[in-house]
mmCIF file of C-alpha atoms in Angstrom:
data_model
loop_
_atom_site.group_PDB
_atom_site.id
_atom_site.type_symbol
_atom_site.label_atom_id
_atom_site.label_comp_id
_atom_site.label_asym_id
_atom_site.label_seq_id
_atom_site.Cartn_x
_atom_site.Cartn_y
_atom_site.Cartn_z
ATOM 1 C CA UNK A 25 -19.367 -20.986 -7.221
ATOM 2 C CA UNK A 26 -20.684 -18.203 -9.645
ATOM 3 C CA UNK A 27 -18.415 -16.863 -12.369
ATOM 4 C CA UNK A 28 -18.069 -13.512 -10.659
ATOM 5 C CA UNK A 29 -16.742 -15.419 -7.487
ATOM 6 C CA UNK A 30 -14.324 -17.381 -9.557
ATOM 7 C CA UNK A 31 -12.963 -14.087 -10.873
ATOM 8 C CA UNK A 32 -12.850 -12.160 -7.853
ATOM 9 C CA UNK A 33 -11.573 -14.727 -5.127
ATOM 10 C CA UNK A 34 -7.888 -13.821 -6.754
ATOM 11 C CA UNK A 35 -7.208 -10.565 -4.896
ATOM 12 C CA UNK A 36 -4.939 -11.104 -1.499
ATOM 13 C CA UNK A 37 -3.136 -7.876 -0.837
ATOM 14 C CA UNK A 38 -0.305 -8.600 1.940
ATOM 15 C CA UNK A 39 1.694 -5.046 3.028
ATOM 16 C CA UNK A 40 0.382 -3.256 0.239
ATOM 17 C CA UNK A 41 1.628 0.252 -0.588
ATOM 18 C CA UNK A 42 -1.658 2.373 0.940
ATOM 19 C CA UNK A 43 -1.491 6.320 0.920
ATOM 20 C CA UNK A 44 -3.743 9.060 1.228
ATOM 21 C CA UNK A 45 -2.604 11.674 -1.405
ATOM 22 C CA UNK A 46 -3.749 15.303 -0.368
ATOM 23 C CA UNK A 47 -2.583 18.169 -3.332
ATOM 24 C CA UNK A 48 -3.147 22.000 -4.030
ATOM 25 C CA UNK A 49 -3.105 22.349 -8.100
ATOM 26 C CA UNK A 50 -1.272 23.001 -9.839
ATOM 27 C CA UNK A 51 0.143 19.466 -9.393
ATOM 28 C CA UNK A 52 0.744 15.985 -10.898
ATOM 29 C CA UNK A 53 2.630 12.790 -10.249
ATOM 30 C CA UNK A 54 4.135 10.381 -12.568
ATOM 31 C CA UNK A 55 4.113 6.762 -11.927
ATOM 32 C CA UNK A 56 5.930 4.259 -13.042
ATOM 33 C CA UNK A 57 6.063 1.640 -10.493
ATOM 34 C CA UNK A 58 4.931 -0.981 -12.261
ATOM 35 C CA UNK A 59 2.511 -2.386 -10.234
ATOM 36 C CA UNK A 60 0.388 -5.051 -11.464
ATOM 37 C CA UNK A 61 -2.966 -3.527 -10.014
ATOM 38 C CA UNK A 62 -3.635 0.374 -8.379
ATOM 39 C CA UNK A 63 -6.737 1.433 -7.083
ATOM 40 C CA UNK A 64 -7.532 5.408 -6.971
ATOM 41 C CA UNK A 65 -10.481 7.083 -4.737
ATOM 42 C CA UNK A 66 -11.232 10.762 -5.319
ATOM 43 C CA UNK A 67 -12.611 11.603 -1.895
ATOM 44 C CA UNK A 68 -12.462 15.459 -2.645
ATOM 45 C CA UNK A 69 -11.657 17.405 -5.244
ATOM 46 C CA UNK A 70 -11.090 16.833 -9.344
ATOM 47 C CA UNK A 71 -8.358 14.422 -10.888
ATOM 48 C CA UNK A 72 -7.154 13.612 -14.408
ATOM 49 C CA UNK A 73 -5.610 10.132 -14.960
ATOM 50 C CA UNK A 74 -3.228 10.263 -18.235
ATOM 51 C CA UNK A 75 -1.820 7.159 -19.910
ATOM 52 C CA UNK A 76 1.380 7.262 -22.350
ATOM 53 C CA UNK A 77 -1.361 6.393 -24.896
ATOM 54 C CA UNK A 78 -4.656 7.427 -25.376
ATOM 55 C CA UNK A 79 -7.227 9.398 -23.980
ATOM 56 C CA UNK A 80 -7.188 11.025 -20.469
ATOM 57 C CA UNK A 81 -9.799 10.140 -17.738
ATOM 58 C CA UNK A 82 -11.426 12.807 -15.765
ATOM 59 C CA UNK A 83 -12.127 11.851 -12.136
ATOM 60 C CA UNK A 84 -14.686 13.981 -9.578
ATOM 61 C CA UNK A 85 -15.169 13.403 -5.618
ATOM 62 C CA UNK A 86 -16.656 9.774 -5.831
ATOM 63 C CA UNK A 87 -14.805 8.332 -8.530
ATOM 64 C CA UNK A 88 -12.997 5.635 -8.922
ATOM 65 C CA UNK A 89 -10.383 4.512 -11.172
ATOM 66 C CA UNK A 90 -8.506 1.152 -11.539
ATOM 67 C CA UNK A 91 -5.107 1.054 -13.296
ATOM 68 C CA UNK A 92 -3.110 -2.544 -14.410
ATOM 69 C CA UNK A 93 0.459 -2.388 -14.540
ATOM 70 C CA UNK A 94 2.786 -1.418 -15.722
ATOM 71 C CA UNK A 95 2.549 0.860 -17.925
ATOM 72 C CA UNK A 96 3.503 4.229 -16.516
ATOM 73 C CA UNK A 97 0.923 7.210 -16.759
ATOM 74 C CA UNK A 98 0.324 10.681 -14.659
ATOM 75 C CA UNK A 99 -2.229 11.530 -12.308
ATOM 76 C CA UNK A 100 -2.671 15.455 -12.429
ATOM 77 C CA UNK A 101 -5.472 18.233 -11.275
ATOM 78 C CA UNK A 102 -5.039 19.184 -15.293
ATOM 79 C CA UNK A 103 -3.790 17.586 -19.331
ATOM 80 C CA UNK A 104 -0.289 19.725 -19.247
ATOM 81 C CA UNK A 105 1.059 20.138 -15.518
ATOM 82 C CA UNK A 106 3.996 19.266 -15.280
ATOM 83 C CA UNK A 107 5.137 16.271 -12.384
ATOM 84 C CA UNK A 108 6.419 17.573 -9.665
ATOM 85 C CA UNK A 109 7.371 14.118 -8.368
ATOM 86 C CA UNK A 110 7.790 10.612 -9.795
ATOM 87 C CA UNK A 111 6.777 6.945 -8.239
ATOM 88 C CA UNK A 112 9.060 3.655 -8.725
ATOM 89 C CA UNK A 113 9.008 0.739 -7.204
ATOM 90 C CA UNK A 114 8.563 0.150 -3.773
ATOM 91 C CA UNK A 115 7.147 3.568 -3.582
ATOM 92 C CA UNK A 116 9.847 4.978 -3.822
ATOM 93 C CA UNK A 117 9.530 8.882 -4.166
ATOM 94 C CA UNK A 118 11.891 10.871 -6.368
ATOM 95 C CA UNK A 119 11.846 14.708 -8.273
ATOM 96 C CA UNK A 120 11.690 14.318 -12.015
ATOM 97 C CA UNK A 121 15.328 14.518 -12.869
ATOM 98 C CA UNK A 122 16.009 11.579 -10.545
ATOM 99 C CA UNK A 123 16.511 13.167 -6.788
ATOM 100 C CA UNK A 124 15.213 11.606 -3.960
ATOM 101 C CA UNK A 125 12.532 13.640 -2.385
ATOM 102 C CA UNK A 126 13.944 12.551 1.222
ATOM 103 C CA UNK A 127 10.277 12.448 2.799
ATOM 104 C CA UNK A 128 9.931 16.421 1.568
ATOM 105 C CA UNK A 129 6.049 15.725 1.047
ATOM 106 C CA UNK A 130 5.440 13.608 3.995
ATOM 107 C CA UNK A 131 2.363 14.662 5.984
ATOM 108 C CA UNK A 132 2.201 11.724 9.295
ATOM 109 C CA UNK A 133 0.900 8.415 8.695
ATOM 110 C CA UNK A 134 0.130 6.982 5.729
ATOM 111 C CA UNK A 135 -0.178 10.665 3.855
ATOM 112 C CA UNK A 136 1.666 12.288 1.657
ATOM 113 C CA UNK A 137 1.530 15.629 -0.319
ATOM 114 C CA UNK A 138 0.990 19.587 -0.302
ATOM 115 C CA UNK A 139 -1.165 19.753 2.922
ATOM 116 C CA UNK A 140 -3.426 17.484 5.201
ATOM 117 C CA UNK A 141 -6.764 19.860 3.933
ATOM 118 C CA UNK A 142 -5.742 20.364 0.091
ATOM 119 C CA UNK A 143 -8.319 20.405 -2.524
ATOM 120 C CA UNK A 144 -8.029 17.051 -3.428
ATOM 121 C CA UNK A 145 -7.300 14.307 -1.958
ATOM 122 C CA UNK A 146 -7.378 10.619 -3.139
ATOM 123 C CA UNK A 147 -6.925 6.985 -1.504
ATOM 124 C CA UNK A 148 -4.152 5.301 -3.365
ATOM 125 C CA UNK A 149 -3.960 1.641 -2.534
ATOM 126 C CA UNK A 150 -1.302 -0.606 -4.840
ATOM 127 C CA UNK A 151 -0.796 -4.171 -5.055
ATOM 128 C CA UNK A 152 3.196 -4.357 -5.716
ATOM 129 C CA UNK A 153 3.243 -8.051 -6.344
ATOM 130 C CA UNK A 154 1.496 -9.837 -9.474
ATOM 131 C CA UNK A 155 0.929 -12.744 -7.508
ATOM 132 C CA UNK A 156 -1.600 -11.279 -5.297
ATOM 133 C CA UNK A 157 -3.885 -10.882 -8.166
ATOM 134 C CA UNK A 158 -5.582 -13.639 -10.036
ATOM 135 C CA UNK A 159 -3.743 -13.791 -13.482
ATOM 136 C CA UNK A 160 -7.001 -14.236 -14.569
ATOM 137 C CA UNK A 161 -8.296 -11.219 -12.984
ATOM 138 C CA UNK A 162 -5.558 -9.340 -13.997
ATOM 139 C CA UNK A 163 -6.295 -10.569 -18.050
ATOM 140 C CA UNK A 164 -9.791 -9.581 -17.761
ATOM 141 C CA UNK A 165 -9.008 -5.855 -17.277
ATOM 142 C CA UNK A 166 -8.514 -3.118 -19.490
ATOM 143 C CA UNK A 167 -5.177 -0.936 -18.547
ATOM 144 C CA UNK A 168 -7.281 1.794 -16.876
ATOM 145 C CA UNK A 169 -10.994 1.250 -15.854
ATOM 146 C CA UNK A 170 -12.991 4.217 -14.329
ATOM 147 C CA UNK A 171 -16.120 3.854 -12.474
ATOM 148 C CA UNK A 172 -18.111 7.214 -12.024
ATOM 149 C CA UNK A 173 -19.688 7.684 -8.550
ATOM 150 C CA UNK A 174 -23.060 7.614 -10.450
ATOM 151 C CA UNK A 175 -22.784 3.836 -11.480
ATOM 152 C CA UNK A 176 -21.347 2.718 -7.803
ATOM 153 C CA UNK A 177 -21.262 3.280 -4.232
ATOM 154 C CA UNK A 178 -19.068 2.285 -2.000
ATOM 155 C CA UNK A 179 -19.648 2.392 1.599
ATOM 156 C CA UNK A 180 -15.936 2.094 2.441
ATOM 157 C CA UNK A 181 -14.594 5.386 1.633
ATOM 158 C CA UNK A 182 -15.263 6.560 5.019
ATOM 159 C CA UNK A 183 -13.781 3.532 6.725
ATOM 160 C CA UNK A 184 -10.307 3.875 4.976
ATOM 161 C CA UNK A 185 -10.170 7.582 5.151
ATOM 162 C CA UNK A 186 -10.323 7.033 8.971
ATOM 163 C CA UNK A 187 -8.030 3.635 9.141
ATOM 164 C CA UNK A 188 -5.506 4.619 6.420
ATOM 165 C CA UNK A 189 -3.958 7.490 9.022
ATOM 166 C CA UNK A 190 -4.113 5.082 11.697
ATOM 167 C CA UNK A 191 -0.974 3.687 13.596
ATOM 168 C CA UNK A 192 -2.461 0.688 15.317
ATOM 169 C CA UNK A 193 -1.116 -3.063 15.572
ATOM 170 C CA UNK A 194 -1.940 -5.223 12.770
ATOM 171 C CA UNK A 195 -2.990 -2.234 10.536
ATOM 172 C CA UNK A 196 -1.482 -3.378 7.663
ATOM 173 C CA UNK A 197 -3.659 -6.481 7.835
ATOM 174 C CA UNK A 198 -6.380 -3.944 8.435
ATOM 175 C CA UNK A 199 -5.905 -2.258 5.251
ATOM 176 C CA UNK A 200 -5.108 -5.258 2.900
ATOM 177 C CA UNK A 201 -8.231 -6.355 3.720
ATOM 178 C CA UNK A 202 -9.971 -2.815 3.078
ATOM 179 C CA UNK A 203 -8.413 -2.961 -0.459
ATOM 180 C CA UNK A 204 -9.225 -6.363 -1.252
ATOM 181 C CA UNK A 205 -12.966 -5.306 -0.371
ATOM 182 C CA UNK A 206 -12.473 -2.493 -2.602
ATOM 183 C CA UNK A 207 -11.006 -3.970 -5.401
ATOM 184 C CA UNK A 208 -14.080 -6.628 -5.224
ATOM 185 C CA UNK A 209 -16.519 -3.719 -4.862
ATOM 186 C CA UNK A 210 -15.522 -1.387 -8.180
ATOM 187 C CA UNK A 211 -15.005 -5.190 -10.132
ATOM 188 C CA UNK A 212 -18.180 -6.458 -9.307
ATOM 189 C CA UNK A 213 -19.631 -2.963 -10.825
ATOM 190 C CA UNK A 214 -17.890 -2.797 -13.555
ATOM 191 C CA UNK A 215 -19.126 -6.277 -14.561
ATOM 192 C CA UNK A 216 -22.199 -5.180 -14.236
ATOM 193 C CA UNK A 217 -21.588 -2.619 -16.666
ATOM 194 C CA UNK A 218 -22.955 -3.428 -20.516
ATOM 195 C CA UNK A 219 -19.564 -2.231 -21.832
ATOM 196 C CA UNK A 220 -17.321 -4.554 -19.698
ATOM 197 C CA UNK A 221 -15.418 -7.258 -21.575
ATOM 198 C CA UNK A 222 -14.847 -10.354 -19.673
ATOM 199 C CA UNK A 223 -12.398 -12.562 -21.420
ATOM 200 C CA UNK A 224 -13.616 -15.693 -22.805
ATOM 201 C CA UNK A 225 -13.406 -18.010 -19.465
ATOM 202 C CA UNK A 226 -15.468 -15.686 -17.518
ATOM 203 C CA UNK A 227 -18.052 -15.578 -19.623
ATOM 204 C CA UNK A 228 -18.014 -19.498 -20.203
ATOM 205 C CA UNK A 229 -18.376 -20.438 -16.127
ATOM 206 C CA UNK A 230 -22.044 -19.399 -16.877
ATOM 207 C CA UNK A 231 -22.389 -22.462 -19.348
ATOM 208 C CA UNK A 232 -24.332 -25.511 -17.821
ATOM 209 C CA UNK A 233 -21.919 -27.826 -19.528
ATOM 210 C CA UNK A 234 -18.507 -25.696 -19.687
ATOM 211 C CA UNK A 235 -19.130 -23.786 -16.493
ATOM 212 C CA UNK A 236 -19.017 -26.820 -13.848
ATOM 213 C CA UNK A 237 -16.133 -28.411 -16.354
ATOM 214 C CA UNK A 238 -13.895 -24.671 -15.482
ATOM 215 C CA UNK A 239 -14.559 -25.269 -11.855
ATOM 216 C CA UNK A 240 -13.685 -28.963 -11.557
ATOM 217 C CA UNK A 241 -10.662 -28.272 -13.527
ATOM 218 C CA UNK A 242 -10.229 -24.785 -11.371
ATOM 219 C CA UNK A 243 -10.829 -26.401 -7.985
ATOM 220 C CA UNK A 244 -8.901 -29.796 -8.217
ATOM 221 C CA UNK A 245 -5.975 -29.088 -10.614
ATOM 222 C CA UNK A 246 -4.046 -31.934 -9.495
ATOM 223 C CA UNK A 247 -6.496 -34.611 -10.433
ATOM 224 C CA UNK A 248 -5.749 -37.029 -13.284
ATOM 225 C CA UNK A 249 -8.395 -35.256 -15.052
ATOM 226 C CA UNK A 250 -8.930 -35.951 -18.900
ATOM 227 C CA UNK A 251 -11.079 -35.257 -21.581
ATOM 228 C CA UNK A 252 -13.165 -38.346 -21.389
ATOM 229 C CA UNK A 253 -13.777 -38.304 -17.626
ATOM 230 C CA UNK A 254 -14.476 -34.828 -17.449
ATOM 231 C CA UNK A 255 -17.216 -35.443 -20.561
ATOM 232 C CA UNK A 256 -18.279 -38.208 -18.102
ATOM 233 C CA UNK A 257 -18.675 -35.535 -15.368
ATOM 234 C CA UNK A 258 -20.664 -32.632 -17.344
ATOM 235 C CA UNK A 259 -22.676 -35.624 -19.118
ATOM 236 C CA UNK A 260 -21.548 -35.207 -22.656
ATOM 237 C CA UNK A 261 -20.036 -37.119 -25.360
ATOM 238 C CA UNK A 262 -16.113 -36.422 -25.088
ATOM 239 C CA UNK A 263 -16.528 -34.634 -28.745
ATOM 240 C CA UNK A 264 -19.530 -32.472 -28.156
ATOM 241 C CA UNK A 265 -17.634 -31.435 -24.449
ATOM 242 C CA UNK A 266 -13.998 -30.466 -26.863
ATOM 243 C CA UNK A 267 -15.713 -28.422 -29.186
ATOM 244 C CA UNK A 268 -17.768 -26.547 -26.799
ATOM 245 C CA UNK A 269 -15.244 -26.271 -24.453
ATOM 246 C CA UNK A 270 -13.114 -24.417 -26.876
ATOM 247 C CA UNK A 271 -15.359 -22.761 -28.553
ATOM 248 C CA UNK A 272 -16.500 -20.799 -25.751
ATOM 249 C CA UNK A 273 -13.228 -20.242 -23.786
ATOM 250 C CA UNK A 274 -10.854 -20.589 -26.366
ATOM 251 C CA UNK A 275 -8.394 -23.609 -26.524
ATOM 252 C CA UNK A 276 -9.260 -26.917 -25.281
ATOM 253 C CA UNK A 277 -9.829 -28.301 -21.672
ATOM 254 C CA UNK A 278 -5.995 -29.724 -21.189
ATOM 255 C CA UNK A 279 -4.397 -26.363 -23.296
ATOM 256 C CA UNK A 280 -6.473 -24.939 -19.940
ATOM 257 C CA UNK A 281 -5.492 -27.013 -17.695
ATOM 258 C CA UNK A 282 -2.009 -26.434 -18.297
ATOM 259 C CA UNK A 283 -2.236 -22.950 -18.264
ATOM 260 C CA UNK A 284 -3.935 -23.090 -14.981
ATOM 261 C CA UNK A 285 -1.668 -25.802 -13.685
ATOM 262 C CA UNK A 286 1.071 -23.742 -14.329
ATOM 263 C CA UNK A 287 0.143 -20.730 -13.001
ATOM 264 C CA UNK A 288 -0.616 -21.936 -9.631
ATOM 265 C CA UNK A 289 2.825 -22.674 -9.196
ATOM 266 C CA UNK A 290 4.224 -20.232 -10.503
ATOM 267 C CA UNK A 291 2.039 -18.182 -7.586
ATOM 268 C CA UNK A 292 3.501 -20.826 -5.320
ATOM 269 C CA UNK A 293 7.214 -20.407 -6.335
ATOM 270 C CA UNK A 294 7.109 -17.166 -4.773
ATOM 271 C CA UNK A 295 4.950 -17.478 -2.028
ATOM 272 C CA UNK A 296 5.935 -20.536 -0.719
ATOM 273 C CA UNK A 297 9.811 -22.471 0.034
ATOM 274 C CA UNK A 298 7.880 -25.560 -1.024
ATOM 275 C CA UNK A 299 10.041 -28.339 -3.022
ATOM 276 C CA UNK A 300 9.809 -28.197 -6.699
ATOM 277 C CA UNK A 301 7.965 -31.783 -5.654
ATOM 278 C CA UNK A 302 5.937 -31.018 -3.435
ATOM 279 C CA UNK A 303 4.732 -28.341 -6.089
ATOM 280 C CA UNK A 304 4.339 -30.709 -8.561
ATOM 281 C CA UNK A 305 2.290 -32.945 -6.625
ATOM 282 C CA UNK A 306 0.041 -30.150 -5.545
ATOM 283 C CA UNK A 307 -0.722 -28.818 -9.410
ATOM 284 C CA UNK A 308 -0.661 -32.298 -10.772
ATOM 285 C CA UNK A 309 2.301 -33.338 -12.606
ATOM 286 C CA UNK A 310 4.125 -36.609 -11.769
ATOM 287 C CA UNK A 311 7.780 -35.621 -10.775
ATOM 288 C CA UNK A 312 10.033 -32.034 -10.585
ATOM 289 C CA UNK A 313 11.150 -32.523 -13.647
ATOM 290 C CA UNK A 314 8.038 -32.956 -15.258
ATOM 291 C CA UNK A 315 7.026 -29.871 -13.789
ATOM 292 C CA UNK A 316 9.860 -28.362 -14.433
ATOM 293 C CA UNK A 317 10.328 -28.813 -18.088
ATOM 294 C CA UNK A 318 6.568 -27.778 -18.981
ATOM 295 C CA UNK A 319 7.226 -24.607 -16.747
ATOM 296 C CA UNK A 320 10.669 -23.647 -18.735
ATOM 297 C CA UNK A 321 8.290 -24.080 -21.939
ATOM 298 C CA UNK A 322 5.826 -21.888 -21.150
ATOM 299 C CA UNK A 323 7.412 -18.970 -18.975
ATOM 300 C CA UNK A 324 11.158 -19.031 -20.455
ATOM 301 C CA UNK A 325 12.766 -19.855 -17.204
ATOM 302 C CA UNK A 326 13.599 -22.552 -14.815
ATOM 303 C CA UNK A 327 11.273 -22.923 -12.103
ATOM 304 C CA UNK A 328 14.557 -21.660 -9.479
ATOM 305 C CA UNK A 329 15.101 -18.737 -12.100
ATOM 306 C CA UNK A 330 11.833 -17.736 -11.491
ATOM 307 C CA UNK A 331 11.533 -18.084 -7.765
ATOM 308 C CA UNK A 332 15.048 -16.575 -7.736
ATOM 309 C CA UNK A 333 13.803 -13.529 -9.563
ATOM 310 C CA UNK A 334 11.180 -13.109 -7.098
ATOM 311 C CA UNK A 335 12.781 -12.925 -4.431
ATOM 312 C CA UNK A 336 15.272 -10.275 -5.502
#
């Protein structure tokens, strides 16, 4: 597995909140429903993308922009419009001052705005729970991440201009997988990109000693794995492999596992109505309450807190 893959194999959209936003200026939207990851597609017209803090991003027809929750910001044809409408969770659609909008900018399937043949009009596909994305993916990103059309091309646009108005059987499945693609696409060119900033990890799965060492750990989390027998593994004296290994990704190889450990079921919690252990089985620890006393340490909350939470 190449770093990039280990990244990328995160995203798994399921009934994600997909529009196609079509808008006469002057106009702009607030959002603030703190999604953990929103991808934006100028298929026609101009776009400004403006965070709470700093600097606006211009967008033209064959941009792209990314945007991790969850902060709020405004997407607007202009710096100064005023929103005419404001997004919360769920998508929920509502005036400025808090009134529903009662499907007043509704335009058929899937679209939403002034008019079906406005002067702008962007894809909007939103992943609306954090689990769907990679933690790690989501930590390697910068809060809004623009890719001009002249440093990527996407062959998709098309295809999700034509299935996102679509009312078909298993469309929804259709279009997860059309944002998942996408989401893939603009990462793997912004990665590409000299400016990028990979976090620490990333940049280690491209050691020959650290690299397979991430992916053992990565791919077979419940193992007994430690320090010695994965020095045994990467051929390397169990000193040379702990200073290396933190070094280059930051804290040593069982501070990572548990992190990753962790994680996983923390993903699993919600996702799943697995036992607390059968959970700890799959991510390696020896009982539930093992499990769920290093979970309460590290996230503040009982595992059922946090599956609880979830669910509401």
């Amino acid at each position: 597995m190449d770093a990039l893959t280990g990244l990328l194999e995160g995203p798994r959209a399921s009934g994600a909140f997909m529009i196609r936003a079509c808008f006469d200026p002057p106009w702009a939207v607030r959002v603030e429903d703190r999604a953990p990851l929103t991808v934006m597609l100028l298929v026609r017209g101009d776009a400004w993308l403006l965070p709470d803090r700093g600097e606006g991003i211009r967008l033209r027809a064959g941009d792209l922009a990314v945007a991790r929750g969850p902060d709020p910001y405004t997407c607007a044809d202009a710096p100064g419009t005023e929103p005419q409408a404001l997004i919360l969770p769920g998508g929920r659609c509502h005036h400025p001052d808090g009134r529903p909008l009662n499907g007043s900018m509704d335009l058929g399937v899937r679209t939403w705005g002034d008019r079906p043949d406005s002067g702008t009009v962007l894809l909007i596909g939103t992943y609306q729970v954090r689990g769907e994305i990679g933690g790690r993916l989501l930590d390697a990103l910068p809060p809004l991440l623009p890719l001009g059309a002249d440093v990527w091309e996407c062959p998709l646009t098309p295809l999700l201009m034509e299935e996102v108005g679509r009312d078909a059987p298993g469309q929804e499945v259709v279009l997860d997988r059309l944002l998942d693609l996408l989401v893939i696409a603009a990462l793997r060119a912004w990665f590409a990109r000299p400016e990028a900033e990979p976090p620490a990890w990333y940049g280690a799965l491209s050691d020959p000693v650290v690299g397979p060492v991430l992916r053992l750990l990565q791919d077979d989390p419940a193992r007994a794995w430690t320090v010695a027998g994965l020095a045994e593994k990467a051929g390397v004296s169990r000193a040379a492999l702990a200073r290396r290994f933190t070094r280059l990704v930051g804290e040593p190889p069982m501070s990572y596992l548990t992190g990753w450990r962790l994680a996983l079921a923390a993903d699993r919690l919600r996702d799943t109505d697995d036992t607390l252990a059968a959970l700890a089985r799959q991510v390696g620890y020896g009982s539930a309450f093992a499990l769920s006393t290093a979970f309460k340490r590290a996230y503040g909350v009982s595992p059922q807190e946090w599956r609880n939470r979830a669910a509401a």
